[in-house]
Protein backbone atom coordinates (compact mmCIF):
# COMPACT_ATOMS: atom_id res chain seq x y z
CA UNK A 1 0.00 0.00 0.00
CA UNK A 2 1.03 3.61 -0.48
CA UNK A 3 3.14 4.96 2.34
CA UNK A 4 3.80 8.52 3.43
CA UNK A 5 6.64 9.99 1.37
CA UNK A 6 7.19 6.91 -0.84
CA UNK A 7 7.39 8.83 -4.10
CA UNK A 8 10.43 10.79 -5.18
CA UNK A 9 8.64 12.47 -8.09
CA UNK A 10 5.00 11.65 -7.38
CA UNK A 11 2.38 12.87 -4.94
CA UNK A 12 3.25 12.99 -1.25
CA UNK A 13 0.45 12.17 1.14
CA UNK A 14 0.31 13.37 4.71
CA UNK A 15 0.31 10.76 7.43
CA UNK A 16 -3.41 11.38 8.02
CA UNK A 17 -4.18 11.05 4.30
CA UNK A 18 -2.25 7.76 4.20
CA UNK A 19 -4.13 6.52 7.25
CA UNK A 20 -7.50 7.38 5.76
CA UNK A 21 -6.53 5.85 2.41
CA UNK A 22 -5.79 2.59 4.24
CA UNK A 23 -9.26 2.62 5.81
CA UNK A 24 -10.90 3.39 2.46
CA UNK A 25 -9.00 0.46 0.93
CA UNK A 26 -10.38 -1.76 3.71
CA UNK A 27 -13.90 -0.76 2.64
CA UNK A 28 -14.85 1.47 5.56
CA UNK A 29 -17.40 4.22 4.98
CA UNK A 30 -16.75 7.87 5.74
CA UNK A 31 -18.76 7.61 8.96
CA UNK A 32 -16.95 4.46 10.05
CA UNK A 33 -13.56 6.08 9.44
CA UNK A 34 -14.63 9.20 11.35
CA UNK A 35 -15.76 7.16 14.36
CA UNK A 36 -12.62 5.02 14.28
CA UNK A 37 -10.16 7.93 14.36
CA UNK A 38 -12.30 10.47 16.20
CA UNK A 39 -12.78 13.22 13.63
CA UNK A 40 -15.82 14.64 11.84
CA UNK A 41 -17.13 12.83 8.74
CA UNK A 42 -16.77 16.06 6.77
CA UNK A 43 -13.06 16.14 7.65
CA UNK A 44 -12.70 12.56 6.41
CA UNK A 45 -14.42 13.56 3.16
CA UNK A 46 -11.97 16.46 2.77
CA UNK A 47 -8.97 14.16 3.29
CA UNK A 48 -10.36 11.66 0.78
CA UNK A 49 -10.89 14.43 -1.76
CA UNK A 50 -7.32 15.70 -1.22
CA UNK A 51 -5.93 12.20 -1.79
CA UNK A 52 -8.11 11.75 -4.89
CA UNK A 53 -6.82 15.02 -6.34
CA UNK A 54 -3.19 14.25 -5.51
CA UNK A 55 -3.46 10.85 -7.21
CA UNK A 56 -5.49 12.31 -10.10
CA UNK A 57 -8.12 9.63 -9.55
CA UNK A 58 -11.70 9.81 -10.80
CA UNK A 59 -13.33 8.20 -7.74
CA UNK A 60 -12.58 6.15 -4.61
CA UNK A 61 -12.14 2.91 -6.53
CA UNK A 62 -9.76 4.50 -8.98
CA UNK A 63 -7.94 6.17 -6.07
CA UNK A 64 -7.26 2.75 -4.48
CA UNK A 65 -6.12 1.33 -7.80
CA UNK A 66 -3.74 4.26 -8.29
CA UNK A 67 -2.31 3.84 -4.80
PDB file of N, CA and C in Angstrom:
ATOM      1  N   UNK A   1       0.838  -1.188   0.000  1.00  0.00           N
ATOM      2  CA  UNK A   1       0.000   0.000   0.000  1.00  0.00           C
ATOM      3  C   UNK A   1       0.877   1.243   0.000  1.00  0.00           C
ATOM      4  N   UNK A   2       0.325   2.335  -0.409  1.00  0.00           N
ATOM      5  CA  UNK A   2       1.029   3.610  -0.481  1.00  0.00           C
ATOM      6  C   UNK A   2       1.428   4.079   0.906  1.00  0.00           C
ATOM      7  N   UNK A   3       2.652   4.470   1.060  1.00  0.00           N
ATOM      8  CA  UNK A   3       3.139   4.963   2.342  1.00  0.00           C
ATOM      9  C   UNK A   3       3.485   6.442   2.227  1.00  0.00           C
ATOM     10  N   UNK A   4       3.473   7.102   3.351  1.00  0.00           N
ATOM     11  CA  UNK A   4       3.801   8.525   3.428  1.00  0.00           C
ATOM     12  C   UNK A   4       5.211   8.752   2.894  1.00  0.00           C
ATOM     13  N   UNK A   5       5.338   9.612   1.880  1.00  0.00           N
ATOM     14  CA  UNK A   5       6.642   9.994   1.366  1.00  0.00           C
ATOM     15  C   UNK A   5       7.324   8.943   0.502  1.00  0.00           C
ATOM     16  N   UNK A   6       6.599   7.964  -0.025  1.00  0.00           N
ATOM     17  CA  UNK A   6       7.189   6.909  -0.837  1.00  0.00           C
ATOM     18  C   UNK A   6       7.682   7.388  -2.196  1.00  0.00           C
ATOM     19  N   UNK A   7       7.085   8.412  -2.739  1.00  0.00           N
ATOM     20  CA  UNK A   7       7.386   8.834  -4.103  1.00  0.00           C
ATOM     21  C   UNK A   7       8.459   9.912  -4.126  1.00  0.00           C
ATOM     22  N   UNK A   8       9.420   9.745  -5.031  1.00  0.00           N
ATOM     23  CA  UNK A   8      10.426  10.790  -5.178  1.00  0.00           C
ATOM     24  C   UNK A   8       9.936  11.872  -6.131  1.00  0.00           C
ATOM     25  N   UNK A   9       9.149  11.500  -7.125  1.00  0.00           N
ATOM     26  CA  UNK A   9       8.645  12.471  -8.093  1.00  0.00           C
ATOM     27  C   UNK A   9       7.127  12.504  -8.156  1.00  0.00           C
ATOM     28  N   UNK A  10       6.456  11.724  -7.352  1.00  0.00           N
ATOM     29  CA  UNK A  10       5.003  11.653  -7.381  1.00  0.00           C
ATOM     30  C   UNK A  10       4.382  12.398  -6.219  1.00  0.00           C
ATOM     31  N   UNK A  11       3.086  12.187  -6.017  1.00  0.00           N
ATOM     32  CA  UNK A  11       2.379  12.869  -4.937  1.00  0.00           C
ATOM     33  C   UNK A  11       2.845  12.396  -3.564  1.00  0.00           C
ATOM     34  N   UNK A  12       2.891  13.313  -2.630  1.00  0.00           N
ATOM     35  CA  UNK A  12       3.253  12.987  -1.253  1.00  0.00           C
ATOM     36  C   UNK A  12       2.012  13.189  -0.393  1.00  0.00           C
ATOM     37  N   UNK A  13       1.620  12.115   0.274  1.00  0.00           N
ATOM     38  CA  UNK A  13       0.451  12.173   1.137  1.00  0.00           C
ATOM     39  C   UNK A  13       0.889  12.434   2.568  1.00  0.00           C
ATOM     40  N   UNK A  14       0.050  13.170   3.290  1.00  0.00           N
ATOM     41  CA  UNK A  14       0.311  13.371   4.712  1.00  0.00           C
ATOM     42  C   UNK A  14       0.075  12.046   5.435  1.00  0.00           C
ATOM     43  N   UNK A  15       0.525  11.981   6.656  1.00  0.00           N
ATOM     44  CA  UNK A  15       0.310  10.758   7.431  1.00  0.00           C
ATOM     45  C   UNK A  15      -1.181  10.500   7.622  1.00  0.00           C
ATOM     46  N   UNK A  16      -1.961  11.542   7.837  1.00  0.00           N
ATOM     47  CA  UNK A  16      -3.408  11.384   8.023  1.00  0.00           C
ATOM     48  C   UNK A  16      -4.062  10.914   6.725  1.00  0.00           C
ATOM     49  N   UNK A  17      -3.629  11.473   5.590  1.00  0.00           N
ATOM     50  CA  UNK A  17      -4.177  11.049   4.303  1.00  0.00           C
ATOM     51  C   UNK A  17      -3.851   9.579   4.043  1.00  0.00           C
ATOM     52  N   UNK A  18      -2.644   9.158   4.366  1.00  0.00           N
ATOM     53  CA  UNK A  18      -2.253   7.756   4.197  1.00  0.00           C
ATOM     54  C   UNK A  18      -3.091   6.848   5.091  1.00  0.00           C
ATOM     55  N   UNK A  19      -3.322   7.292   6.315  1.00  0.00           N
ATOM     56  CA  UNK A  19      -4.129   6.516   7.252  1.00  0.00           C
ATOM     57  C   UNK A  19      -5.552   6.345   6.730  1.00  0.00           C
ATOM     58  N   UNK A  20      -6.136   7.433   6.267  1.00  0.00           N
ATOM     59  CA  UNK A  20      -7.504   7.381   5.759  1.00  0.00           C
ATOM     60  C   UNK A  20      -7.571   6.552   4.481  1.00  0.00           C
ATOM     61  N   UNK A  21      -6.574   6.659   3.629  1.00  0.00           N
ATOM     62  CA  UNK A  21      -6.528   5.850   2.409  1.00  0.00           C
ATOM     63  C   UNK A  21      -6.520   4.362   2.762  1.00  0.00           C
ATOM     64  N   UNK A  22      -5.809   3.988   3.786  1.00  0.00           N
ATOM     65  CA  UNK A  22      -5.790   2.588   4.239  1.00  0.00           C
ATOM     66  C   UNK A  22      -7.193   2.132   4.636  1.00  0.00           C
ATOM     67  N   UNK A  23      -7.905   2.969   5.385  1.00  0.00           N
ATOM     68  CA  UNK A  23      -9.261   2.618   5.807  1.00  0.00           C
ATOM     69  C   UNK A  23     -10.218   2.538   4.618  1.00  0.00           C
ATOM     70  N   UNK A  24     -10.064   3.437   3.669  1.00  0.00           N
ATOM     71  CA  UNK A  24     -10.895   3.392   2.459  1.00  0.00           C
ATOM     72  C   UNK A  24     -10.634   2.086   1.715  1.00  0.00           C
ATOM     73  N   UNK A  25      -9.370   1.698   1.619  1.00  0.00           N
ATOM     74  CA  UNK A  25      -8.999   0.458   0.932  1.00  0.00           C
ATOM     75  C   UNK A  25      -9.585  -0.770   1.637  1.00  0.00           C
ATOM     76  N   UNK A  26      -9.786  -0.662   2.945  1.00  0.00           N
ATOM     77  CA  UNK A  26     -10.384  -1.761   3.715  1.00  0.00           C
ATOM     78  C   UNK A  26     -11.904  -1.799   3.560  1.00  0.00           C
ATOM     79  N   UNK A  27     -12.469  -0.786   2.905  1.00  0.00           N
ATOM     80  CA  UNK A  27     -13.901  -0.764   2.639  1.00  0.00           C
ATOM     81  C   UNK A  27     -14.730  -0.018   3.662  1.00  0.00           C
ATOM     82  N   UNK A  28     -14.095   0.728   4.568  1.00  0.00           N
ATOM     83  CA  UNK A  28     -14.846   1.474   5.564  1.00  0.00           C
ATOM     84  C   UNK A  28     -15.519   2.693   4.929  1.00  0.00           C
ATOM     85  N   UNK A  29     -16.695   3.036   5.442  1.00  0.00           N
ATOM     86  CA  UNK A  29     -17.404   4.223   4.984  1.00  0.00           C
ATOM     87  C   UNK A  29     -16.810   5.463   5.648  1.00  0.00           C
ATOM     88  N   UNK A  30     -17.208   6.610   5.154  1.00  0.00           N
ATOM     89  CA  UNK A  30     -16.752   7.871   5.742  1.00  0.00           C
ATOM     90  C   UNK A  30     -17.105   7.938   7.223  1.00  0.00           C
ATOM     91  N   UNK A  31     -18.329   7.568   7.563  1.00  0.00           N
ATOM     92  CA  UNK A  31     -18.764   7.615   8.961  1.00  0.00           C
ATOM     93  C   UNK A  31     -17.985   6.640   9.825  1.00  0.00           C
ATOM     94  N   UNK A  32     -17.715   5.449   9.299  1.00  0.00           N
ATOM     95  CA  UNK A  32     -16.950   4.459  10.054  1.00  0.00           C
ATOM     96  C   UNK A  32     -15.520   4.941  10.309  1.00  0.00           C
ATOM     97  N   UNK A  33     -14.907   5.537   9.287  1.00  0.00           N
ATOM     98  CA  UNK A  33     -13.555   6.080   9.445  1.00  0.00           C
ATOM     99  C   UNK A  33     -13.560   7.186  10.497  1.00  0.00           C
ATOM    100  N   UNK A  34     -14.537   8.076  10.410  1.00  0.00           N
ATOM    101  CA  UNK A  34     -14.628   9.198  11.355  1.00  0.00           C
ATOM    102  C   UNK A  34     -14.755   8.694  12.784  1.00  0.00           C
ATOM    103  N   UNK A  35     -15.598   7.713  13.014  1.00  0.00           N
ATOM    104  CA  UNK A  35     -15.764   7.156  14.359  1.00  0.00           C
ATOM    105  C   UNK A  35     -14.489   6.462  14.827  1.00  0.00           C
ATOM    106  N   UNK A  36     -13.825   5.779  13.922  1.00  0.00           N
ATOM    107  CA  UNK A  36     -12.624   5.022  14.278  1.00  0.00           C
ATOM    108  C   UNK A  36     -11.466   5.921  14.715  1.00  0.00           C
ATOM    109  N   UNK A  37     -11.298   7.065  14.023  1.00  0.00           N
ATOM    110  CA  UNK A  37     -10.158   7.925  14.364  1.00  0.00           C
ATOM    111  C   UNK A  37     -10.552   9.189  15.121  1.00  0.00           C
ATOM    112  N   UNK A  38     -11.843   9.380  15.347  1.00  0.00           N
ATOM    113  CA  UNK A  38     -12.297  10.470  16.200  1.00  0.00           C
ATOM    114  C   UNK A  38     -12.299  11.850  15.571  1.00  0.00           C
ATOM    115  N   UNK A  39     -12.642  11.918  14.280  1.00  0.00           N
ATOM    116  CA  UNK A  39     -12.783  13.218  13.627  1.00  0.00           C
ATOM    117  C   UNK A  39     -14.143  13.278  12.943  1.00  0.00           C
ATOM    118  N   UNK A  40     -14.521  14.443  12.484  1.00  0.00           N
ATOM    119  CA  UNK A  40     -15.821  14.636  11.841  1.00  0.00           C
ATOM    120  C   UNK A  40     -15.850  13.974  10.456  1.00  0.00           C
ATOM    121  N   UNK A  41     -17.005  13.425  10.074  1.00  0.00           N
ATOM    122  CA  UNK A  41     -17.130  12.829   8.740  1.00  0.00           C
ATOM    123  C   UNK A  41     -16.763  13.803   7.613  1.00  0.00           C
ATOM    124  N   UNK A  42     -17.097  15.061   7.794  1.00  0.00           N
ATOM    125  CA  UNK A  42     -16.771  16.060   6.769  1.00  0.00           C
ATOM    126  C   UNK A  42     -15.252  16.198   6.614  1.00  0.00           C
ATOM    127  N   UNK A  43     -14.521  16.074   7.706  1.00  0.00           N
ATOM    128  CA  UNK A  43     -13.065  16.138   7.646  1.00  0.00           C
ATOM    129  C   UNK A  43     -12.512  14.927   6.906  1.00  0.00           C
ATOM    130  N   UNK A  44     -13.102  13.771   7.141  1.00  0.00           N
ATOM    131  CA  UNK A  44     -12.703  12.556   6.414  1.00  0.00           C
ATOM    132  C   UNK A  44     -12.948  12.765   4.923  1.00  0.00           C
ATOM    133  N   UNK A  45     -14.116  13.289   4.575  1.00  0.00           N
ATOM    134  CA  UNK A  45     -14.422  13.564   3.162  1.00  0.00           C
ATOM    135  C   UNK A  45     -13.388  14.494   2.541  1.00  0.00           C
ATOM    136  N   UNK A  46     -12.969  15.499   3.273  1.00  0.00           N
ATOM    137  CA  UNK A  46     -11.967  16.455   2.767  1.00  0.00           C
ATOM    138  C   UNK A  46     -10.625  15.763   2.538  1.00  0.00           C
ATOM    139  N   UNK A  47     -10.222  14.909   3.463  1.00  0.00           N
ATOM    140  CA  UNK A  47      -8.968  14.163   3.287  1.00  0.00           C
ATOM    141  C   UNK A  47      -9.049  13.241   2.069  1.00  0.00           C
ATOM    142  N   UNK A  48     -10.178  12.558   1.925  1.00  0.00           N
ATOM    143  CA  UNK A  48     -10.363  11.659   0.776  1.00  0.00           C
ATOM    144  C   UNK A  48     -10.293  12.451  -0.523  1.00  0.00           C
ATOM    145  N   UNK A  49     -10.925  13.595  -0.558  1.00  0.00           N
ATOM    146  CA  UNK A  49     -10.889  14.434  -1.760  1.00  0.00           C
ATOM    147  C   UNK A  49      -9.462  14.908  -2.051  1.00  0.00           C
ATOM    148  N   UNK A  50      -8.715  15.275  -1.023  1.00  0.00           N
ATOM    149  CA  UNK A  50      -7.324  15.699  -1.218  1.00  0.00           C
ATOM    150  C   UNK A  50      -6.482  14.567  -1.798  1.00  0.00           C
ATOM    151  N   UNK A  51      -6.664  13.357  -1.273  1.00  0.00           N
ATOM    152  CA  UNK A  51      -5.928  12.201  -1.795  1.00  0.00           C
ATOM    153  C   UNK A  51      -6.323  11.946  -3.243  1.00  0.00           C
ATOM    154  N   UNK A  52      -7.618  11.990  -3.520  1.00  0.00           N
ATOM    155  CA  UNK A  52      -8.107  11.755  -4.885  1.00  0.00           C
ATOM    156  C   UNK A  52      -7.481  12.744  -5.855  1.00  0.00           C
ATOM    157  N   UNK A  53      -7.413  14.001  -5.475  1.00  0.00           N
ATOM    158  CA  UNK A  53      -6.821  15.021  -6.339  1.00  0.00           C
ATOM    159  C   UNK A  53      -5.321  14.812  -6.507  1.00  0.00           C
ATOM    160  N   UNK A  54      -4.632  14.477  -5.431  1.00  0.00           N
ATOM    161  CA  UNK A  54      -3.189  14.248  -5.513  1.00  0.00           C
ATOM    162  C   UNK A  54      -2.855  13.075  -6.425  1.00  0.00           C
ATOM    163  N   UNK A  55      -3.694  12.041  -6.388  1.00  0.00           N
ATOM    164  CA  UNK A  55      -3.458  10.854  -7.211  1.00  0.00           C
ATOM    165  C   UNK A  55      -4.082  10.968  -8.603  1.00  0.00           C
ATOM    166  N   UNK A  56      -4.798  12.072  -8.821  1.00  0.00           N
ATOM    167  CA  UNK A  56      -5.488  12.309 -10.096  1.00  0.00           C
ATOM    168  C   UNK A  56      -6.458  11.174 -10.430  1.00  0.00           C
ATOM    169  N   UNK A  57      -7.165  10.728  -9.406  1.00  0.00           N
ATOM    170  CA  UNK A  57      -8.123   9.633  -9.553  1.00  0.00           C
ATOM    171  C   UNK A  57      -9.524  10.185  -9.797  1.00  0.00           C
ATOM    172  N   UNK A  58     -10.345   9.381 -10.459  1.00  0.00           N
ATOM    173  CA  UNK A  58     -11.704   9.808 -10.803  1.00  0.00           C
ATOM    174  C   UNK A  58     -12.696   9.578  -9.660  1.00  0.00           C
ATOM    175  N   UNK A  59     -12.448   8.535  -8.854  1.00  0.00           N
ATOM    176  CA  UNK A  59     -13.331   8.199  -7.744  1.00  0.00           C
ATOM    177  C   UNK A  59     -12.561   7.371  -6.725  1.00  0.00           C
ATOM    178  N   UNK A  60     -13.256   6.901  -5.679  1.00  0.00           N
ATOM    179  CA  UNK A  60     -12.581   6.146  -4.613  1.00  0.00           C
ATOM    180  C   UNK A  60     -11.944   4.858  -5.139  1.00  0.00           C
ATOM    181  N   UNK A  61     -12.665   4.154  -5.990  1.00  0.00           N
ATOM    182  CA  UNK A  61     -12.143   2.906  -6.532  1.00  0.00           C
ATOM    183  C   UNK A  61     -10.880   3.144  -7.337  1.00  0.00           C
ATOM    184  N   UNK A  62     -10.917   4.152  -8.179  1.00  0.00           N
ATOM    185  CA  UNK A  62      -9.756   4.502  -8.981  1.00  0.00           C
ATOM    186  C   UNK A  62      -8.608   4.975  -8.078  1.00  0.00           C
ATOM    187  N   UNK A  63      -8.936   5.674  -7.015  1.00  0.00           N
ATOM    188  CA  UNK A  63      -7.936   6.166  -6.065  1.00  0.00           C
ATOM    189  C   UNK A  63      -7.177   4.983  -5.444  1.00  0.00           C
ATOM    190  N   UNK A  64      -7.891   3.927  -5.062  1.00  0.00           N
ATOM    191  CA  UNK A  64      -7.264   2.754  -4.481  1.00  0.00           C
ATOM    192  C   UNK A  64      -6.400   2.049  -5.518  1.00  0.00           C
ATOM    193  N   UNK A  65      -6.895   1.958  -6.733  1.00  0.00           N
ATOM    194  CA  UNK A  65      -6.122   1.326  -7.804  1.00  0.00           C
ATOM    195  C   UNK A  65      -4.840   2.098  -8.090  1.00  0.00           C
ATOM    196  N   UNK A  66      -4.912   3.423  -8.060  1.00  0.00           N
ATOM    197  CA  UNK A  66      -3.741   4.259  -8.291  1.00  0.00           C
ATOM    198  C   UNK A  66      -2.715   4.113  -7.179  1.00  0.00           C
ATOM    199  N   UNK A  67      -3.208   3.966  -5.958  1.00  0.00           N
ATOM    200  CA  UNK A  67      -2.308   3.840  -4.802  1.00  0.00           C
ATOM    201  C   UNK A  67      -1.613   2.509  -4.829  1.00  0.00           C
TER     202      UNK A  67
END
